[in-house]
XYZ file of C-alpha atoms in Angstrom:
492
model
C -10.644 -1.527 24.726
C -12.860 0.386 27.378
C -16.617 -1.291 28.152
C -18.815 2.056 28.711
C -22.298 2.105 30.326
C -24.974 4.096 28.487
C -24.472 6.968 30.970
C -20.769 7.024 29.868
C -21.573 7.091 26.176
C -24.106 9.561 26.080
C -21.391 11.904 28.138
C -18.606 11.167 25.145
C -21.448 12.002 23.088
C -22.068 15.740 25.145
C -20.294 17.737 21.965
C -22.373 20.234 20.555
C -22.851 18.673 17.321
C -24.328 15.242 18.698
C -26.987 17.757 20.749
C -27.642 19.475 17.457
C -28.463 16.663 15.949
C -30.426 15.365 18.543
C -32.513 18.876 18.361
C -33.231 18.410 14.652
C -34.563 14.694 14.881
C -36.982 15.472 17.814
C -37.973 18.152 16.321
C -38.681 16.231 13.001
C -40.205 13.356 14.771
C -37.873 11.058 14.105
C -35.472 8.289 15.567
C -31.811 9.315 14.812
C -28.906 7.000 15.769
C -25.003 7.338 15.336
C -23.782 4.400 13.375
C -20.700 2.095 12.462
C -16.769 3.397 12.465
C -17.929 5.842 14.711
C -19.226 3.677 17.365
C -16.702 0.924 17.402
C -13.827 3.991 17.530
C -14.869 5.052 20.497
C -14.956 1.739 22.463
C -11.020 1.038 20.473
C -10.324 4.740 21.720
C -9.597 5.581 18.090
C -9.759 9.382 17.264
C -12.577 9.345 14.724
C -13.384 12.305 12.678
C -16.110 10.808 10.464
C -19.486 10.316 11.723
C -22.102 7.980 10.009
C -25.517 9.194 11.295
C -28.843 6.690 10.183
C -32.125 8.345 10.756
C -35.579 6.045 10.739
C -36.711 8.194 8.031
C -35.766 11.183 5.685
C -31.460 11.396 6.532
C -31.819 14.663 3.595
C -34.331 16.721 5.878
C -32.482 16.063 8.769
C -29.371 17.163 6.988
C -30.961 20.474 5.732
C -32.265 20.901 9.066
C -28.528 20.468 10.683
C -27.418 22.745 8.008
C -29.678 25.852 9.172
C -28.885 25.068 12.620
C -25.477 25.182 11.826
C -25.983 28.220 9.712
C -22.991 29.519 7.309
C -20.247 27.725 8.877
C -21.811 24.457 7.440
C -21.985 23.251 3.838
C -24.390 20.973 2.913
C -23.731 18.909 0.213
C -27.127 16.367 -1.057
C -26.737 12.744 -3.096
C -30.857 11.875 -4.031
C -29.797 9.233 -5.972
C -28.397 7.330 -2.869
C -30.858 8.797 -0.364
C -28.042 10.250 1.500
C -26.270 13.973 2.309
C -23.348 15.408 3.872
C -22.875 17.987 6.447
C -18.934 19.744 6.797
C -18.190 22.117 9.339
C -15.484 23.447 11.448
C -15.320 23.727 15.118
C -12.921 25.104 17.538
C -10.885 23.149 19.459
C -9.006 23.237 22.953
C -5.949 25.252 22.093
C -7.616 27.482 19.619
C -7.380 24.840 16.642
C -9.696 24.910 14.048
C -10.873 20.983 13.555
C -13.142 20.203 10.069
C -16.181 17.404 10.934
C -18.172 15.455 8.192
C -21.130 13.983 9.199
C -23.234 11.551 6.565
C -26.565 11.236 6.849
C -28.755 8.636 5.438
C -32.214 7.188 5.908
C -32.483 3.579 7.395
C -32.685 0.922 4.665
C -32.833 -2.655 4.050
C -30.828 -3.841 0.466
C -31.633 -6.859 -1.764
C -28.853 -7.922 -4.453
C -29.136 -9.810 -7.746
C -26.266 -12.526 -8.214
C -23.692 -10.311 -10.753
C -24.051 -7.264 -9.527
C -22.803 -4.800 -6.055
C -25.604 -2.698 -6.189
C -28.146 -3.420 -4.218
C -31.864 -2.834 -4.491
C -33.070 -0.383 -1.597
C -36.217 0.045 0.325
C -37.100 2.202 3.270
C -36.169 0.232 6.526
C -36.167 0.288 10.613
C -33.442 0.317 12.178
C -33.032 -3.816 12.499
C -32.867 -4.024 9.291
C -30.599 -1.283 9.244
C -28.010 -3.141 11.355
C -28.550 -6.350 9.626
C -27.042 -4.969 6.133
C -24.092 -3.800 8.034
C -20.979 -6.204 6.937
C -19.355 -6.872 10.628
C -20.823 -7.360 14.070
C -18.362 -4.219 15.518
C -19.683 -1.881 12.693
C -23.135 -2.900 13.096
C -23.602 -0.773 16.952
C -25.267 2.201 16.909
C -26.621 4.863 19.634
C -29.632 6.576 19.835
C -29.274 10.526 19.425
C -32.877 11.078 20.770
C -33.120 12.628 24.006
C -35.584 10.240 25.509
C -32.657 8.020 25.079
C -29.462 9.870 24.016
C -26.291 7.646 25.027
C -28.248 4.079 24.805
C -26.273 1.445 22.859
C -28.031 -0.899 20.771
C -26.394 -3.986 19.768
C -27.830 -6.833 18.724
C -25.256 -9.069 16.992
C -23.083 -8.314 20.495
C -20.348 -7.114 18.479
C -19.017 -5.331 22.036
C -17.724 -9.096 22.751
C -16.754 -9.386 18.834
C -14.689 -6.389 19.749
C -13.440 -7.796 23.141
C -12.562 -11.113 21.483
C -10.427 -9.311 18.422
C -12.826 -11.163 15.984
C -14.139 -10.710 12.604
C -17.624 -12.100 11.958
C -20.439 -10.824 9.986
C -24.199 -10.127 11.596
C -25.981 -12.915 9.410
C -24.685 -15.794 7.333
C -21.139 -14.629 6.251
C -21.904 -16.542 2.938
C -24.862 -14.726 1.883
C -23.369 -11.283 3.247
C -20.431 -12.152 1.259
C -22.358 -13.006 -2.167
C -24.153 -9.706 -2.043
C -21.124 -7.784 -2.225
C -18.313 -9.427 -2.400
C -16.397 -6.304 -1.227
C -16.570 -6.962 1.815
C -14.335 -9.760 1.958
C -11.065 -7.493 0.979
C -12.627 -5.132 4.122
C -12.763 -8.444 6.300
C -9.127 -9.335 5.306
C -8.178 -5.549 5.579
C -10.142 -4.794 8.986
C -8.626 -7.833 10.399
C -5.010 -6.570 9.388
C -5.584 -3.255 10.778
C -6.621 -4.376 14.146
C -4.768 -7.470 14.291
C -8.186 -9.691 15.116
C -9.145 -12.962 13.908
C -11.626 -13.920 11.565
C -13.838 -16.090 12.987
C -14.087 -19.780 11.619
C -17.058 -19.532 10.178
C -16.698 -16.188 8.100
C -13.586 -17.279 7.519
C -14.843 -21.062 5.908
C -17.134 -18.484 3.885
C -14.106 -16.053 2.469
C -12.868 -19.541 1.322
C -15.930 -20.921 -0.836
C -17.034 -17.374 -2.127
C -13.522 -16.198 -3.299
C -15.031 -16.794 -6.780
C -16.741 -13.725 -6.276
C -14.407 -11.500 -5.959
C -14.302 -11.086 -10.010
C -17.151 -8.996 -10.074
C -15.551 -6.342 -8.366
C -13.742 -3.871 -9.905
C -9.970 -3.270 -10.053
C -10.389 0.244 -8.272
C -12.617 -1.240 -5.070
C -9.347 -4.222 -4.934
C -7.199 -1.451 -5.144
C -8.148 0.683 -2.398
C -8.412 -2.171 -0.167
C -5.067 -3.546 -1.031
C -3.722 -0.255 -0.320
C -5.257 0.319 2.934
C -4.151 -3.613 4.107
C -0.133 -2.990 2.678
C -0.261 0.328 4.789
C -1.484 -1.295 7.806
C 1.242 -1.860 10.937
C 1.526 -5.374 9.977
C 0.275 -5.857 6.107
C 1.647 -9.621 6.499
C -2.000 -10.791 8.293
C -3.845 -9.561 5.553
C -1.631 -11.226 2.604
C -2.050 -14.701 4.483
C -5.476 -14.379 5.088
C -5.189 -13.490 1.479
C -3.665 -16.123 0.074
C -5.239 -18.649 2.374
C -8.845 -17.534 1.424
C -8.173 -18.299 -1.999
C -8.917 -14.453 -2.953
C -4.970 -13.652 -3.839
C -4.786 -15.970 -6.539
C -7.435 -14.239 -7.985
C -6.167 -10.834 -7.691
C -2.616 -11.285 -7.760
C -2.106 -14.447 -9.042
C 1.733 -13.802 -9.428
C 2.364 -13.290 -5.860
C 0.593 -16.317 -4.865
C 2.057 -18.492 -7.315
C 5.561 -17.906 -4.628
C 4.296 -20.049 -2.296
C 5.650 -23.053 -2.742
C 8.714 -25.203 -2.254
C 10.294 -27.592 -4.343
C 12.742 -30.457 -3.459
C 15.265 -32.153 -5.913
C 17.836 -34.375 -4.597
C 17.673 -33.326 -1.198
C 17.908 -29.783 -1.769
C 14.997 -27.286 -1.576
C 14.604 -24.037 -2.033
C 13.045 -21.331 0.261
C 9.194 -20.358 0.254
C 9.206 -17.251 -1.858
C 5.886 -15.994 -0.866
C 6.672 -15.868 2.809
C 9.759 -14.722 2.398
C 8.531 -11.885 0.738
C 6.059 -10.662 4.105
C 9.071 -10.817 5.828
C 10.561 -8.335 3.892
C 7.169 -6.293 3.357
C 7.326 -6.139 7.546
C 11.217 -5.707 7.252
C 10.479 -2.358 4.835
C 7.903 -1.326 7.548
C 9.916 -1.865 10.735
C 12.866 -0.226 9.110
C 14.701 2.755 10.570
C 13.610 4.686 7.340
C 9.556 4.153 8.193
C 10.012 4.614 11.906
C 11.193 8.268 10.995
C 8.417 8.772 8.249
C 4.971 7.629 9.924
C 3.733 8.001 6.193
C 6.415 5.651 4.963
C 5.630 5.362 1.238
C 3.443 3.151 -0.083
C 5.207 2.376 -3.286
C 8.111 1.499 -1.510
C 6.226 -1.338 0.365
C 4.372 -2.549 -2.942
C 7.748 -2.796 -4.360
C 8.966 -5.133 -1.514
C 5.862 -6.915 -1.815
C 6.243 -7.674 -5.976
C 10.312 -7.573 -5.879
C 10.891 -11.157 -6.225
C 6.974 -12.122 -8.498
C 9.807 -12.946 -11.410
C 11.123 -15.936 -9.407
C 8.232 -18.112 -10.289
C 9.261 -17.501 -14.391
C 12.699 -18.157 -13.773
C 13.518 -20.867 -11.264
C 15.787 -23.585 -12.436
C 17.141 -26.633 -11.786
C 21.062 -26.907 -12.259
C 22.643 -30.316 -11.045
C 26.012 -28.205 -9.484
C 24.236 -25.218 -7.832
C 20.689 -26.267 -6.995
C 17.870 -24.211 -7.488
C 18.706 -20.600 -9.484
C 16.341 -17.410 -10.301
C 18.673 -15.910 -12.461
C 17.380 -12.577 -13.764
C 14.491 -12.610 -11.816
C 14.613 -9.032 -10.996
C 15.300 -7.852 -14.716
C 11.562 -10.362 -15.536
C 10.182 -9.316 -12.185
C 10.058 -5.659 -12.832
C 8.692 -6.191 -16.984
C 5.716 -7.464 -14.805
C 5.163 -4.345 -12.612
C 3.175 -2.348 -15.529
C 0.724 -5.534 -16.169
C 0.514 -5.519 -12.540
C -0.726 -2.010 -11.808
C -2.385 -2.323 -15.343
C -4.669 -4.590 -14.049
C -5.173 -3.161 -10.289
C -5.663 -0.120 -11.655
C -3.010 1.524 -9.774
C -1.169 4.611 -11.184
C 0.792 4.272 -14.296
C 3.112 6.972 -13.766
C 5.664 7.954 -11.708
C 4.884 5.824 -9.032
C 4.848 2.517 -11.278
C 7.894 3.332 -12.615
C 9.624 3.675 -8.973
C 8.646 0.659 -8.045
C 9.765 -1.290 -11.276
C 13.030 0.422 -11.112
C 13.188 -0.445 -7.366
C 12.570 -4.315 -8.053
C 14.648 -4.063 -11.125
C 18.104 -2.948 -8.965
C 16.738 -4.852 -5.920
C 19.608 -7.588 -6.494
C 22.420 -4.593 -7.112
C 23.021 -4.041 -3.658
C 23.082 -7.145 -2.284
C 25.961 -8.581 -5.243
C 27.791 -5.438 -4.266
C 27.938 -6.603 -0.172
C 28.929 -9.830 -1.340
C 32.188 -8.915 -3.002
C 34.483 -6.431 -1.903
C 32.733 -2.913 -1.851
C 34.367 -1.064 -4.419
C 34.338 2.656 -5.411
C 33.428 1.765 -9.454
C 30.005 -0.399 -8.296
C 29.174 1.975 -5.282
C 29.119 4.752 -8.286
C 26.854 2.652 -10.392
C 24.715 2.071 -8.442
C 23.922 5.997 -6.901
C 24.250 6.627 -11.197
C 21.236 3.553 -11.625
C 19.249 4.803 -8.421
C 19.627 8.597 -8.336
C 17.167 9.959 -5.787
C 15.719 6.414 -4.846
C 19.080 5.611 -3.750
C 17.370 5.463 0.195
C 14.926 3.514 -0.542
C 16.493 0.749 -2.457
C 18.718 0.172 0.211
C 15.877 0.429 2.900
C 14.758 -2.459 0.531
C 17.661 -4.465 0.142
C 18.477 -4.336 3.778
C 14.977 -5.835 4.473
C 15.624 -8.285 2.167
C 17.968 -9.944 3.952
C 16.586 -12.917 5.486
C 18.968 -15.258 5.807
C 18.656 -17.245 9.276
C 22.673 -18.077 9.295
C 23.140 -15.597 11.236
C 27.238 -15.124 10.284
C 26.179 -14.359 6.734
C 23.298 -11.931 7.858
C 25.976 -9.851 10.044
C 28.622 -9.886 7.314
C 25.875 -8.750 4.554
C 24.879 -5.600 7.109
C 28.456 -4.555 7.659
C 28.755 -4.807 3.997
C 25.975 -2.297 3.311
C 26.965 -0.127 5.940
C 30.296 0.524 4.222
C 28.145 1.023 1.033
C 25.923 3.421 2.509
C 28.992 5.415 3.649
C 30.627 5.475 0.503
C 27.191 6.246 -1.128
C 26.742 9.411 2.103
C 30.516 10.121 0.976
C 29.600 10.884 -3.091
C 26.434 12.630 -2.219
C 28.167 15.159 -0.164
C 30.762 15.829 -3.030
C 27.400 16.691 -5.169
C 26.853 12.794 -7.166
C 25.426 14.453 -10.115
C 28.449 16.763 -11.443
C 30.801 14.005 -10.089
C 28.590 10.817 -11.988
C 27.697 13.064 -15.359
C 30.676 13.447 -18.182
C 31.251 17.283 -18.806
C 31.050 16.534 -22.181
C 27.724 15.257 -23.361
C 25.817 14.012 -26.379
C 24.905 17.129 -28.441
C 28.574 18.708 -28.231
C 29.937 14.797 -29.305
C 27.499 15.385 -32.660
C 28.839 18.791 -32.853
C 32.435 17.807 -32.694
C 32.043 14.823 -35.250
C 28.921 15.896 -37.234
C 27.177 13.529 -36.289
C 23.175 12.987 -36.177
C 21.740 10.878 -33.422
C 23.038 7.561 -34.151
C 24.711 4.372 -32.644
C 28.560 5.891 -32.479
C 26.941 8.534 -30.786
C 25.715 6.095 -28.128
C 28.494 4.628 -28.059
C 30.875 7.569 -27.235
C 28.558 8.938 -24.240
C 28.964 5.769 -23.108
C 32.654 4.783 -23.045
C 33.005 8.449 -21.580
C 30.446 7.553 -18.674
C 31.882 4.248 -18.064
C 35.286 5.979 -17.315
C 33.364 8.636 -15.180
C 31.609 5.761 -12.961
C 35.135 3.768 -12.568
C 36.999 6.583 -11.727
C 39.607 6.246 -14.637
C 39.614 9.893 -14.991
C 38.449 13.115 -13.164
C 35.098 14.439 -14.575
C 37.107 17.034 -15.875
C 37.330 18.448 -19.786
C 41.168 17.665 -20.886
C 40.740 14.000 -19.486
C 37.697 13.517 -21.176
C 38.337 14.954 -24.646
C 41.695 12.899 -24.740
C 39.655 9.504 -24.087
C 36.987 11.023 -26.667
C 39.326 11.798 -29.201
C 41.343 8.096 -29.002
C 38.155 5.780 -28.937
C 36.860 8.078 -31.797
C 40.016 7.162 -33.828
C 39.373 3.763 -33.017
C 35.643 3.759 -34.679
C 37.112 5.996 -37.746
C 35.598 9.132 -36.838
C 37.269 12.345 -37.446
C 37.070 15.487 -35.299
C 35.645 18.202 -37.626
């Protein structure tokens, strides 16, 4: 991070909207300061886009006031109910881009909270008090707008050295900012993860005996957090701090219930729950998310939850040791229950990554066995277009520390992904897909929907997907017509 003098903020601040701004509050009487994100941006040399303006006063008339400046090239949007408004526009920038701003505006307040409940009570404040509601020293900074003092940095809970340091600590006691919204410990964990800082002992100690609290927020407020810590560069801080604080078993309970490690006659088996960050920061340092800055966030929950059903189905057995059999057919009946509750989406995007923890062992029995053509088949059948991603996933999932049995797993998917590249070219679906399907089966025998018809698409597939038989008609009517005999059906 850079240290700038007052002089050297108040020239990053020379942009014609800061001046504006500046205009409208003199001219309204009143002290106007640039707030938060946008501060603590600057001195992290983060591009910021969003700019949190407080004004010792009316934030709405200064607002209005911007908007007129601004004239039509400005909308003004107005929220009375929270004493705050919003000011879009678009500006030029070098190179002839058009870039859109969004600047919030709100008066300076102090809050008061009742024991079960986030929202606060609100009175008029001054700026102090302002800055003591704010939930971390390096987002409690602000600088004045005013001319008499355009540029000056005020910072009274020295959150530039919070900043220097890489720390986490909140303005006043952590435990009381904590119990008034309770929030703000998944934006400590998540801040922390995104800038790789520390939370400082104390805050920490506090994350630990108010985790409680964290009930009384609701699933979508968890959610967005969560989201915003699995997408960060390395989500595996903000899972540890997580689970350490107490807060995951609270919110996921079934992820934290992995860590642990059992012993029974000398043999133990491996700690679940940090194996699985190491593949959550395998999936993200992958070849697949280096390409695709955006690399999707359902495939990282699904590394994250693929091995939850390990805690349901660990077992002892005297000649193998420790088992998990199945756990990826009871690990992805969780997924729904999981986004259920974490109010995540129920569509599309659940069922991706329950089908992605569901095949997540598929891969990996293939590599160790001989790769053959019939489960290479199966598999790109099972996956279809998520085919790249499950194997992004069970390539990360590879963990092993022999290092002999690591290399001889990755050769093994490399000849599977070749195979798989090889069937994709020759166009997978008409190759994987009988030529004769369900309705002309019922046609042929006159039959309604019923178990023989199942039964028939299936032994027809089945040959398909081992290769028995070209995906061709003749081949496939003669199998159709000898396993009908065999069932007792008669071609009509």
């Amino acid at each position: 991070m850079k240290l700038y003098s007052d002089a050297a903020l108040a020239k990053i601040l020379d942009k014609g909207i800061f001046h504006q701004i500046s205009d409208v509050a003199d001219r309204l009487g009143v002290e106007c300061y640039v707030v938060g994100g946008y501060v603590r941006d600057i001195f992290l040399e983060r591009p910021s886009d969003d700019i949190d303006v407080v004004v010792v006063g009316s934030g709405i008339e200064v607002a209005k006031e911007l908007k007129k400046a601004l004239g039509r090239k400005a909308h003004l949007s107005v929220f009375r109910h929270f004493g705050t408004a919003q000011v879009k526009f678009v500006r030029n920038e070098e190179g002839g881009t058009r870039k859109e701003f969004e600047v919030e505006f709100v008066g300076a307040r102090k809050e008061s909270y009742s024991h079960d409940s986030r929202k606060p009570v609100v009175e008029n404040g001054t700026l102090e008090d302002d800055q003591n509601r704010r939930d971390f020293t390096i987002n409690a900074m602000a600088i004045c707008l005013n001319k008499s003092r355009f540029g000056e940095l005020v910072d009274p809970f020295n959150g530039i050295a919070d900043l220097q340091d890489g720390i986490i600590a909140t303005p006043l006691d952590p435990e009381v900012t904590f119990s008034d919204d309770p929030l703000r410990m998944m934006r400590c964990i998540r801040f922390a993860t995104q800038l790789n800082f520390r939370i400082e002992e104390n805050t920490f100690r506090a994350l630990e005996n108010m985790a409680d609290r964290i009930r009384i927020v609701s699933g979508e407020r968890i959610e967005v957090e969560l989201n915003k810590i699995i997408m960060a560069p390395h989500p595996s801080i903000g899972f540890e701090y997580l689970q350490r604080s107490g807060i995951l078993q609270i919110i996921l309970p079934e992820l934290a219930a992995l860590d642990i490690v059992e012993r029974r006659d000398g043999r133990a088996h491996k700690n679940n729950f940090y194996h699985t960050l190491e593949v959550l920061e395998n999936v993200v340092s992958s070849v697949f998310c280096l390409r695709s800055p955006d690399c999707s966030l359902y495939l990282r929950w699904a590394a994250l939850l693929h091995d939850i059903g390990k805690t349901k189905t660990k077992r002892w057995e005297p000649k193998a040791g420790w088992t998990f059999h199945n756990h990826n057919f009871i690990g992805a009946k969780m997924v729904p229950d999981i986004f259920r509750r974490l109010k995540l989406p129920m569509g599309a995007e659940m069922r991706y990554v329950q089908k992605l923890v569901d095949l997540h062992m598929r891969p990996i029995a293939i590599a160790d066995e001989e790769v053959t053509d019939s489960a290479v088949r199966r598999l790109l059948n099972d996956a279809g277009e998520d085919i790249d991603d499950l194997m992004t996933l069970c390539e990360a999932d590879i963990t092993s520390k022999n290092e002999v049995r690591k290399h001889l797993f990755l050769e093994n998917f490399r000849m599977v992904r070749e195979k798989l590249t090889d069937l994709k070219e020759k166009d997978y679906q008409r190759l994987l897909q009988p030529v004769i399907d369900g309705h002309e089966i019922m046609e042929m025998f006159h039959l309604h929907p019923s178990r023989e018809v199942g039964v028939l698409k299936q032994y027809l597939k089945d040959a398909v997907l081992d290769n028995k038989v070209e995906n061709e008609r003749e081949p496939l009517m003669q199998l159709l017509m000898e396993k009908a005999r065999t069932m007792g059906l008669e071609y009509k």
